[in-house]
Short mmCIF file of C-alpha atoms in Angstrom, two decimals:
data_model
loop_
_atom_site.label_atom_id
_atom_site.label_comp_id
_atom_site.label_asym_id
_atom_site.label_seq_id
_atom_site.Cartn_x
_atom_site.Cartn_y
_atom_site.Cartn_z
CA UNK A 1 187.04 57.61 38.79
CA UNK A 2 187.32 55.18 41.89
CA UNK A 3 185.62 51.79 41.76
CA UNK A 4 181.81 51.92 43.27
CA UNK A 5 180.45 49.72 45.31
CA UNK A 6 176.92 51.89 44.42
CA UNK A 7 176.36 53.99 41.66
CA UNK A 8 173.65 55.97 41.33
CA UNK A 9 172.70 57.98 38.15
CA UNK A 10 170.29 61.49 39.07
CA UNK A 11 170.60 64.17 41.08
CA UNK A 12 166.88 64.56 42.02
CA UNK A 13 165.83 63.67 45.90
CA UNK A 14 165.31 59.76 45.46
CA UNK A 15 169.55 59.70 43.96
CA UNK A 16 170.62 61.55 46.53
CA UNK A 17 169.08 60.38 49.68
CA UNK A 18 170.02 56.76 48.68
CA UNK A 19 173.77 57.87 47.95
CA UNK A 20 173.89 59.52 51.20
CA UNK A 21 172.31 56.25 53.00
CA UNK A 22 174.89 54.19 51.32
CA UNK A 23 177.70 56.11 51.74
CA UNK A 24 176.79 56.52 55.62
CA UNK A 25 177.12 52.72 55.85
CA UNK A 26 180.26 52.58 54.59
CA UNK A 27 180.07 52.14 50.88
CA UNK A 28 181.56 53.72 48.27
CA UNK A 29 179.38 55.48 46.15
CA UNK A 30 179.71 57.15 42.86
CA UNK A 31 176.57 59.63 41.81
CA UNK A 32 176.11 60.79 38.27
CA UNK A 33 173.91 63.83 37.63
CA UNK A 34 173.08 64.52 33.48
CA UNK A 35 173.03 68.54 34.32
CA UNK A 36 173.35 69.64 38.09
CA UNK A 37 171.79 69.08 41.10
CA UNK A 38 169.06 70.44 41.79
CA UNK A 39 168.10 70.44 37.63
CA UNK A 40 164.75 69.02 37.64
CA UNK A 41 161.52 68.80 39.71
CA UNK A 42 163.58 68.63 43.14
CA UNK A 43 165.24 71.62 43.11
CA UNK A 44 162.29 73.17 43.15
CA UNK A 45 160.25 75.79 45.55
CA UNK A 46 157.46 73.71 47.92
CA UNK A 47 159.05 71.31 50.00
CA UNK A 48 156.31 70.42 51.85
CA UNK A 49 156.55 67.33 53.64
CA UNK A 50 152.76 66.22 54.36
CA UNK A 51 150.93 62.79 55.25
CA UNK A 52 147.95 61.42 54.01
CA UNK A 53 144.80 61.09 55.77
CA UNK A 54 144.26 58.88 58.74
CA UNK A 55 141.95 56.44 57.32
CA UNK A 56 141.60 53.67 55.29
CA UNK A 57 145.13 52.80 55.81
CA UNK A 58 147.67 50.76 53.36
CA UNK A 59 151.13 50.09 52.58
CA UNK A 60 151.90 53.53 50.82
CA UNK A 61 150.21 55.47 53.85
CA UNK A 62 151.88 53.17 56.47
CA UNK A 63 155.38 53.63 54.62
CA UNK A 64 155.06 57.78 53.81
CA UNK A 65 154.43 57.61 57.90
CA UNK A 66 157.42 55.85 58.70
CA UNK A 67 159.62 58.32 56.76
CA UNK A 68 157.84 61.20 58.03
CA UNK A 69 158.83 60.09 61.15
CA UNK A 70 162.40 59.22 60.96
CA UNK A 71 162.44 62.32 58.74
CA UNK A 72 164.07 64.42 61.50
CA UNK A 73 166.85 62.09 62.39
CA UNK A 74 167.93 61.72 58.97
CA UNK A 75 168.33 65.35 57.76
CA UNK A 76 170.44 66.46 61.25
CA UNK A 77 172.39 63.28 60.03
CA UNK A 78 172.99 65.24 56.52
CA UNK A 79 173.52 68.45 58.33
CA UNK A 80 175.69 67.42 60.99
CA UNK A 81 177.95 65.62 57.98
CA UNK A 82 177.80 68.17 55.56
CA UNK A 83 177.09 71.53 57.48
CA UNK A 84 174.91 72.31 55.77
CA UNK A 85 171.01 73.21 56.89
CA UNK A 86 169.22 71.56 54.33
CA UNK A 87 165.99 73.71 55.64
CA UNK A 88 164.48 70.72 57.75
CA UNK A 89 161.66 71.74 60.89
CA UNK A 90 158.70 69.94 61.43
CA UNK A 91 156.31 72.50 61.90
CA UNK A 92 152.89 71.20 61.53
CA UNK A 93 150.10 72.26 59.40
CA UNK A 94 146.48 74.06 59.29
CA UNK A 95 143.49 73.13 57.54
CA UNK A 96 140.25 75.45 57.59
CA UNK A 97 137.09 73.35 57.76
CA UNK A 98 134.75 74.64 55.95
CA UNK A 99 131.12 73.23 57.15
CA UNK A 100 129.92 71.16 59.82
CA UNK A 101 130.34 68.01 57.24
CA UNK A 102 133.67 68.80 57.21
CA UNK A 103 134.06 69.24 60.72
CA UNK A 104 132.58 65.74 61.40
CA UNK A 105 135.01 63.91 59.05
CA UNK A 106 137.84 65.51 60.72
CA UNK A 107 136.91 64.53 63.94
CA UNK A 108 136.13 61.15 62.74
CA UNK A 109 139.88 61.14 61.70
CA UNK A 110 140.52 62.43 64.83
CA UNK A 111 140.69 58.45 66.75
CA UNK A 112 142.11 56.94 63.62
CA UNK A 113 145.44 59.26 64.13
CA UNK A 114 145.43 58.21 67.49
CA UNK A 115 145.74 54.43 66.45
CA UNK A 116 147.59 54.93 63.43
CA UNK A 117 150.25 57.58 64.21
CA UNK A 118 150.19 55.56 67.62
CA UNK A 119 151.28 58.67 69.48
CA UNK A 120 154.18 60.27 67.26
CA UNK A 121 151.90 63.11 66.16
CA UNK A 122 149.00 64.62 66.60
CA UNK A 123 146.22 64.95 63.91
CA UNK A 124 142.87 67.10 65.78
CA UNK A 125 140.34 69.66 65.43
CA UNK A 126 140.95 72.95 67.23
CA UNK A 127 139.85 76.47 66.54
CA UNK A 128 141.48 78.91 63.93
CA UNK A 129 143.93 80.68 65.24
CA UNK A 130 142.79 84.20 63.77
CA UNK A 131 146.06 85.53 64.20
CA UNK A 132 146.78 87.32 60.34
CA UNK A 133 148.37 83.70 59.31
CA UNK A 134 145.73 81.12 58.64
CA UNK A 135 143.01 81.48 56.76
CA UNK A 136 139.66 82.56 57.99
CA UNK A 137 137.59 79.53 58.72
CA UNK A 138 134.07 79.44 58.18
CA UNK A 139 133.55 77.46 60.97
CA UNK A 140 135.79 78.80 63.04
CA UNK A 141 137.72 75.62 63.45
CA UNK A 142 140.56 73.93 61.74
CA UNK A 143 142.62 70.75 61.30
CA UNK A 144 146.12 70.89 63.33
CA UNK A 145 148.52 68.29 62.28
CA UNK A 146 151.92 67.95 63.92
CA UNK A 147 153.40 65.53 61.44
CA UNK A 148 153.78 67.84 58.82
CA UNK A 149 157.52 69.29 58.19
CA UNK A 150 158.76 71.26 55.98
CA UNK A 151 162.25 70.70 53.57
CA UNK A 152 164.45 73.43 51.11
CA UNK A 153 164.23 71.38 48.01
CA UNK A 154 167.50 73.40 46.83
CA UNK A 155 169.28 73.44 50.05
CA UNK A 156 168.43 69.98 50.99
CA UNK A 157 170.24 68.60 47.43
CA UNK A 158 173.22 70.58 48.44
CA UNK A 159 173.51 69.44 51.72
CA UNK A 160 172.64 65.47 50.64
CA UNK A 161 175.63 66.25 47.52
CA UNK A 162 177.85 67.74 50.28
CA UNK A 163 177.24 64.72 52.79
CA UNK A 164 178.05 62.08 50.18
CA UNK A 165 181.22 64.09 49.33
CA UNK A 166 182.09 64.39 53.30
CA UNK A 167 181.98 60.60 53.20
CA UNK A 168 184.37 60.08 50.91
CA UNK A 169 182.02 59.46 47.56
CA UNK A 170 182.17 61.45 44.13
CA UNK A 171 179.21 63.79 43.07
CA UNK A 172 180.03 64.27 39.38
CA UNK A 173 177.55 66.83 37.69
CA UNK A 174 177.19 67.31 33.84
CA UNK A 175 177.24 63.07 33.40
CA UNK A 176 174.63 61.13 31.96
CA UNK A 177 175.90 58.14 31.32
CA UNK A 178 177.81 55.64 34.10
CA UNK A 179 181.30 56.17 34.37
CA UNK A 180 183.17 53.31 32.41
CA UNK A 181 183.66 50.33 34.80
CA UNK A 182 180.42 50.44 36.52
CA UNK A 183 178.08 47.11 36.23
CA UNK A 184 176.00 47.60 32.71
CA UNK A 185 179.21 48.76 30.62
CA UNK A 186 181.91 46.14 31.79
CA UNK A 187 182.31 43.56 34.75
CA UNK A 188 182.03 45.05 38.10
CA UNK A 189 180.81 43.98 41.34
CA UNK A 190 178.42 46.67 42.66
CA UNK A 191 174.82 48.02 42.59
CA UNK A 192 173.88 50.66 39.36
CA UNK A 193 171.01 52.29 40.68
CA UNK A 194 168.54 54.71 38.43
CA UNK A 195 166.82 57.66 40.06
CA UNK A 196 166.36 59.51 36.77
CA UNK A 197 162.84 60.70 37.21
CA UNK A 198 161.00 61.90 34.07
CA UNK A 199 163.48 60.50 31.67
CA UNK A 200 164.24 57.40 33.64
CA UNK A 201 160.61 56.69 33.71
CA UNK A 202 160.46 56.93 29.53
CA UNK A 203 163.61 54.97 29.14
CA UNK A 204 162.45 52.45 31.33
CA UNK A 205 159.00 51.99 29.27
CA UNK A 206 160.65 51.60 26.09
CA UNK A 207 162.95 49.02 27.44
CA UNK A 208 159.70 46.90 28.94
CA UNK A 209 157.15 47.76 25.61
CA UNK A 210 154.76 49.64 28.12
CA UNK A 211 154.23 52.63 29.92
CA UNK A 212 155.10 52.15 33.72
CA UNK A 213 154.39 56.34 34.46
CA UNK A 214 154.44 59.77 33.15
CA UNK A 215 155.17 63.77 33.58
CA UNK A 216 152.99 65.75 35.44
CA UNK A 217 154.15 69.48 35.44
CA UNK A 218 154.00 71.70 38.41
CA UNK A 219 154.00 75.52 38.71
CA UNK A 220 155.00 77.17 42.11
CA UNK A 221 155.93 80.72 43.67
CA UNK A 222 158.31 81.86 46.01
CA UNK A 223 157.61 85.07 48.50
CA UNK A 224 159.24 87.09 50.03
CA UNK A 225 157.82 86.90 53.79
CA UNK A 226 159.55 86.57 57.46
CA UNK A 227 157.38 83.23 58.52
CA UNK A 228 159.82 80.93 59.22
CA UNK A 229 158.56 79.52 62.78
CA UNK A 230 154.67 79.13 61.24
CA UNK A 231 152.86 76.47 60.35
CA UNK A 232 151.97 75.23 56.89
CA UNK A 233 148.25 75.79 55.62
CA UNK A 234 146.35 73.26 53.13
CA UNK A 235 143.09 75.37 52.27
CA UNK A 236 141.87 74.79 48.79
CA UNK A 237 143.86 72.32 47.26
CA UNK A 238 146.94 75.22 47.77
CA UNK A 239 149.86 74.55 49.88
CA UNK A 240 151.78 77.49 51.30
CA UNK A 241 155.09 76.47 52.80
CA UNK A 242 157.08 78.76 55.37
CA UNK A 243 161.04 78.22 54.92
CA UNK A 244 163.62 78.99 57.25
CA UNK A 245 165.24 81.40 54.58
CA UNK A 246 162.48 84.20 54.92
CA UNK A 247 160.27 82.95 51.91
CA UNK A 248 157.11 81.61 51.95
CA UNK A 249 156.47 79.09 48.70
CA UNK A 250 153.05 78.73 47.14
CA UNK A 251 151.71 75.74 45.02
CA UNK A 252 151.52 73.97 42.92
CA UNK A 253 149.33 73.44 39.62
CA UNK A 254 149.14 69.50 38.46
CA UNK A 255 149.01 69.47 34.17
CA UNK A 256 149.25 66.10 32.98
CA UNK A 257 148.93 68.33 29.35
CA UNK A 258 151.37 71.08 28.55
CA UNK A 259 153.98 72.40 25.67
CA UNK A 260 156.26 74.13 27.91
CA UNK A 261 157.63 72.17 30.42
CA UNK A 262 159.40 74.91 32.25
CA UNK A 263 157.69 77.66 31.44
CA UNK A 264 155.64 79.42 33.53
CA UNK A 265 152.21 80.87 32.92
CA UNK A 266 148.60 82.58 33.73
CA UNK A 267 148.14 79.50 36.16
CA UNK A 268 150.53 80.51 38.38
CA UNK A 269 149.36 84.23 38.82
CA UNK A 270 145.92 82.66 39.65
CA UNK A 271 147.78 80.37 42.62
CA UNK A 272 149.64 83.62 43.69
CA UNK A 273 146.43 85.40 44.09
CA UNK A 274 144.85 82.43 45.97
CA UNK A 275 147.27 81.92 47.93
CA UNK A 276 147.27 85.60 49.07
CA UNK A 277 143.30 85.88 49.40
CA UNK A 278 144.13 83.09 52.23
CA UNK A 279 147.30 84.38 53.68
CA UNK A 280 146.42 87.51 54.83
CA UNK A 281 150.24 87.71 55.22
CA UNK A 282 150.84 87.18 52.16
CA UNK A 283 148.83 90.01 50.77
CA UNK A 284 151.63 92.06 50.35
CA UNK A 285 154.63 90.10 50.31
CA UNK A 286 156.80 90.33 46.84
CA UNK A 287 156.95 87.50 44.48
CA UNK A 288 160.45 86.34 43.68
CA UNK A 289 160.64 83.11 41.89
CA UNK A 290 158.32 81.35 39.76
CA UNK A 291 158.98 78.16 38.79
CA UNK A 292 157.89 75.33 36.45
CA UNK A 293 159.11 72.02 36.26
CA UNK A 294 157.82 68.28 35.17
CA UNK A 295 157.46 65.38 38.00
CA UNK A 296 157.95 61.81 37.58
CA UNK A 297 154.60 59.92 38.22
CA UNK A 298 154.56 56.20 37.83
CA UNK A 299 151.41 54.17 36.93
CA UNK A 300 150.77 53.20 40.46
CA UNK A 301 150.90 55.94 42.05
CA UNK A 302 153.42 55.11 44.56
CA UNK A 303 156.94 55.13 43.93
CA UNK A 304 158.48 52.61 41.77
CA UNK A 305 161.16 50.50 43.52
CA UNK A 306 163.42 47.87 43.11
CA UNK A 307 165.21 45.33 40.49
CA UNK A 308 165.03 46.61 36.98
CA UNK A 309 163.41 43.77 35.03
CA UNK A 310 165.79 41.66 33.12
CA UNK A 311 168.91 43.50 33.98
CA UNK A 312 170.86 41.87 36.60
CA UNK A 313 172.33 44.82 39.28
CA UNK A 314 170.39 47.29 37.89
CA UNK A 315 167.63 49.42 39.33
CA UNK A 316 164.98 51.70 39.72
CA UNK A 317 163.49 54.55 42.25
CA UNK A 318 161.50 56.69 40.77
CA UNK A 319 157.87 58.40 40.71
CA UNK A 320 158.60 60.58 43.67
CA UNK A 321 155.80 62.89 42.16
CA UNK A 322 154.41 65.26 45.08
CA UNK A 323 155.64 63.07 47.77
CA UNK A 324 159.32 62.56 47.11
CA UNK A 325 160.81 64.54 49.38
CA UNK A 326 158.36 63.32 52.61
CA UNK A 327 158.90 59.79 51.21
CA UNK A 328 163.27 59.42 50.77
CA UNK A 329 164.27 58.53 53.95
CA UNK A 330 162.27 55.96 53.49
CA UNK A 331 163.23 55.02 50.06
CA UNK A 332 167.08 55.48 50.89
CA UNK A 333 166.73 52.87 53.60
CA UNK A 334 164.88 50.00 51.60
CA UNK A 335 167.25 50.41 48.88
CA UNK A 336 169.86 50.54 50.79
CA UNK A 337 168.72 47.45 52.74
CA UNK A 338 168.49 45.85 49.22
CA UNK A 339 171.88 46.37 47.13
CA UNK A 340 174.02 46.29 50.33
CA UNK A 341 172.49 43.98 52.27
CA UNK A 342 170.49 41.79 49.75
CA UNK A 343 167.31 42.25 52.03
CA UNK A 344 164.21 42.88 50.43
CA UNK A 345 161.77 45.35 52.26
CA UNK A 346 159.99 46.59 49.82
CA UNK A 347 156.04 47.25 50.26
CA UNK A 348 153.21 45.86 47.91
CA UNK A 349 152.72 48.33 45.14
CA UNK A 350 155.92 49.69 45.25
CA UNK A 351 158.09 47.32 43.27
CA UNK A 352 158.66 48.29 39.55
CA UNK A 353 155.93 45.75 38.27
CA UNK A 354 153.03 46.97 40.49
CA UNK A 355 153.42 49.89 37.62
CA UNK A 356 152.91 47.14 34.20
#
């Protein structure tokens, strides 16, 4: 295998973005997947790409905004290299308000878009559309957001392993261990990076005597349903995510308990139903998929960046959780700024010992 200047180990959405971001700058980069991309939580169904609230602003908020926004740029990057349509349109989001409280908060949240967002989106109250695709609103109003995008977890790995490979790096699946040479088996100049989600996250709490994070399974659905141009809906606590492939995905279910990590189960029917009691679309569309799968989820509820502790060229991105996919062009450029460069831009509470 060719000499690295970056090798990453995982094939999940944080691995591959930063491989990609590397290998655009002109490094050679080796990526290691255990089974196959696409294995774990990010080859999922979802893929929605969704901001916090525009209020009591902080670092996390102020960073998932920044890769929202260059969120477009980078994926016609990875089509344009690979081509290959990783499923990428930003097209908004509906919320249903559901009493005048509700409607006052929103329009509170209204002015602090304006200042925060300064202009790249729009976050307002309008009324429901009432046109078979939103849910009815019992106040006749809902939240529009145009920040909100949407992303084919499976398509988007493909494209990202694709891109890497167009640039001239190696996507090995079916590896879990560096390839012999790397830094951490034998002297090497270059960067070993670990984007290993669940697994990383329990390897790298035994190796610091504490628990830095944890599994949280999701469930999720896929439909079959001709929606590709409509905007995402947040009603309930559900998301239900148009893709440009004619399905529609549904989800997803947070157990921080469970025996059966990629099993599905009664929890799942209960979302499907939900989700078509608010989509009157939905109502008839087929199911599919249904999927199951455990996310990483570190202790600080961001994700976990930076120098492993006590192991020199090593490190660690991980606890993507239900934000990975919004958050790694973001990720892929700090860490990229940081084994290539040696620069450091890394916000408070995202560096690995914000999770000790």
């Amino acid at each position: 295998m060719a000499t690295a200047d970056v090798t990453v180990m995982g094939g999940g959405i944080f691995g591959l973005a930063i491989g990609w971001e590397c290998a655009r700058r002109g490094a050679r980069v080796v990526l290691c997947e255990a089974e196959r991309i696409g294995a774990g939580p990010s080859g999922g169904l979802v893929g929605a790409l969704a901001p916090h609230v525009p209020e009591q602003w902080n670092a996390k908020k102020a960073f998932q905004f920044e890769s929202l926004v260059m969120a477009e740029e980078f994926w016609a990057g990875v089509r344009e290299a690979s081509g290959r349509d990783p499923g990428y349109a930003r097209t908004g989001r509906l919320q249903p308000l559901a009493d005048a409280a509700a409607v006052a908060l929103a329009r509170g949240r209204e002015t602090g878009a304006e200042a925060l967002w300064r202009g790249l989106a729009r976050w307002r109250v309008v009324e429901a559309p009432g046109d078979g695709w939103a849910p009815e609103s019992p106040t006749g109003l809902c939240i529009e957001d145009t920040l909100t995008a949407r992303l084919h977890p499976r398509d988007a790995g493909a494209a990202l392993a694709a891109a890497i490979r167009m640039r001239g790096g190696v996507v090995e699946e079916g590896r879990a261990e560096p390839p012999a040479g790397v830094l951490g088996q034998r002297r090497s100049p270059g960067a070993l990076i670990w984007a290993t989600g669940v697994a990383g996250l329990a390897a790298l709490s035994a190796d610091l005597g504490r628990q830095v994070g944890s599994g949280v399974k999701g469930q999720s659905a896929r439909l079959a349903c001709e929606a590709q141009a409509r905007p995402q809906i947040f009603a309930d606590g559900l998301h239900i995510v148009p893709h440009h492939d004619g399905t529609v995905a549904v989800g997803s279910t947070a157990e921080r308990e469970f025996d059966a990590p990629d099993t599905t189960d009664g929890q799942i029917e209960v979302l499907i139903e939900r989700a078509r009691a608010l989509c009157p679309s939905l109502r008839d569309a087929p199911v599919i998929e249904r999927w199951a799968g455990v996310r990483p989820r570190a202790r600080s509820l961001a994700p976990m960046l930076g120098e492993w502790p006590g192991r020199a060229g090593h490190f660690i991105a991980n606890g993507g959780f239900k934000i990975g996919f919004g958050m790694a062009p973001k990720v892929a450029e700090v860490l990229a700024d940081l084994v290539l460069e040696g620069r450091d831009a890394i916000p408070a509470g995202f560096r690995v010992e914000d999770s000790l």
